[in-house]
Amino acid sequence: QVNLVESGGGLVQAGGSLRLSCAASGRSFSVYAMGWFRQAPGKERELVAAISSGSSTYYADSVKGRFTISRDNAKNTVSLQIDSLKPEDTAVYYCAAGASMRISTTYYYWGQGTQVTVSS
């Protein structure tokens, strides 16, 4: 069992930056793939960034070049640095832990989410 708690969301002006953090507690954090998902109003939840247990990374095309995912296994944390924020980035962002980095159905554990709102 892995418990996940997101933090760092808030209201930010377009063009600004934000850093989201996910703190994990439980067993074997280092063996999990970690992902950041987001869900905007009226839209499906989508995977925007992921990092494997070996620190390979994946980014959705919509965020590539603006988002950076990282993990610190010693601290049981995963972070998402978001730069050049756009209004369309507005969503609830969720941290998740699972088995296969790019396959959403293999993410077993989920946080409760943190709201990111980008104003224009």
XYZ file of C-alpha atoms in Angstrom:
120
model
C 0.000 0.000 0.000
C 1.232 3.473 -0.954
C -0.359 6.673 0.326
C 0.128 9.765 -1.824
C -0.410 13.428 -0.925
C -0.086 16.217 -3.495
C 0.752 19.824 -2.735
C 1.840 22.993 -4.498
C -1.231 23.902 -6.512
C -2.713 27.356 -6.587
C -3.722 30.351 -8.681
C -1.019 31.519 -11.089
C -0.867 34.085 -13.876
C -0.368 32.813 -17.424
C 3.326 32.573 -18.219
C 4.235 31.848 -14.632
C 5.647 28.733 -13.013
C 4.551 26.274 -10.382
C 6.112 23.251 -8.722
C 3.886 20.400 -7.592
C 5.075 17.843 -5.071
C 3.847 14.382 -4.154
C 4.833 12.790 -0.864
C 4.572 9.011 -0.646
C 4.376 6.765 2.361
C 4.206 2.993 2.380
C 6.253 0.182 0.952
C 8.757 0.065 -1.872
C 8.384 3.544 -3.357
C 11.523 3.117 -5.442
C 10.130 0.179 -7.461
C 7.042 2.061 -8.709
C 6.555 4.063 -11.817
C 5.177 7.483 -10.866
C 2.847 9.609 -12.923
C 1.160 12.982 -12.914
C -2.346 13.101 -14.322
C -4.693 16.019 -14.720
C -8.417 16.428 -15.177
C -9.939 19.641 -16.452
C -13.662 20.444 -16.180
C -15.643 18.390 -18.679
C -12.616 16.388 -19.797
C -11.206 12.934 -19.136
C -8.265 12.407 -16.852
C -5.049 12.393 -18.873
C -1.476 11.365 -18.194
C 0.774 14.385 -18.627
C 4.109 13.152 -17.260
C 5.574 9.948 -15.884
C 8.849 8.597 -14.580
C 9.871 4.960 -14.313
C 11.648 3.209 -11.475
C 14.794 3.630 -13.579
C 14.077 7.357 -14.102
C 13.088 7.201 -17.753
C 10.527 9.929 -18.481
C 7.443 10.438 -20.604
C 5.560 13.626 -21.455
C 2.341 14.271 -23.280
C 2.798 16.364 -26.404
C 0.732 19.170 -24.915
C 3.204 19.715 -22.070
C 6.522 18.699 -23.618
C 9.144 21.374 -23.109
C 7.194 23.045 -20.301
C 6.778 20.291 -17.694
C 9.584 18.402 -15.968
C 9.038 15.365 -13.756
C 11.604 14.171 -11.228
C 11.805 11.812 -8.289
C 13.835 11.558 -5.111
C 13.716 7.991 -3.862
C 15.587 8.850 -0.672
C 12.788 11.256 0.273
C 9.921 9.250 -1.263
C 8.829 12.205 -3.360
C 8.023 12.998 -6.965
C 7.782 16.523 -8.328
C 6.380 18.257 -11.373
C 7.949 21.550 -12.407
C 5.554 23.488 -14.615
C 6.828 26.456 -16.612
C 5.162 28.820 -19.093
C 1.728 28.087 -17.704
C -1.245 28.432 -20.021
C -4.931 28.803 -19.144
C -5.540 25.362 -20.668
C -3.302 23.877 -17.968
C -6.052 24.610 -15.457
C -7.042 21.280 -13.901
C -6.874 19.131 -10.833
C -3.492 17.410 -10.855
C -3.135 13.912 -9.419
C -0.094 11.929 -8.402
C -0.193 8.169 -8.978
C 2.020 5.124 -8.446
C 1.953 1.982 -10.538
C 3.721 -0.655 -12.571
C 4.035 0.607 -16.156
C 4.932 4.209 -16.796
C 2.842 4.855 -19.920
C -0.163 2.629 -19.196
C -2.791 4.331 -17.066
C -4.536 1.102 -16.068
C -1.411 -0.044 -14.223
C -1.424 2.887 -11.789
C -2.639 1.347 -8.539
C -2.450 4.181 -6.025
C -3.749 7.729 -6.324
C -3.577 10.942 -4.385
C -6.558 13.223 -3.822
C -5.357 15.912 -6.206
C -4.290 19.534 -6.075
C -5.967 22.350 -7.996
C -3.979 24.396 -10.503
C -5.721 27.476 -11.864
C -4.079 29.665 -14.504
C -5.487 33.132 -15.061
C -5.031 35.253 -18.167
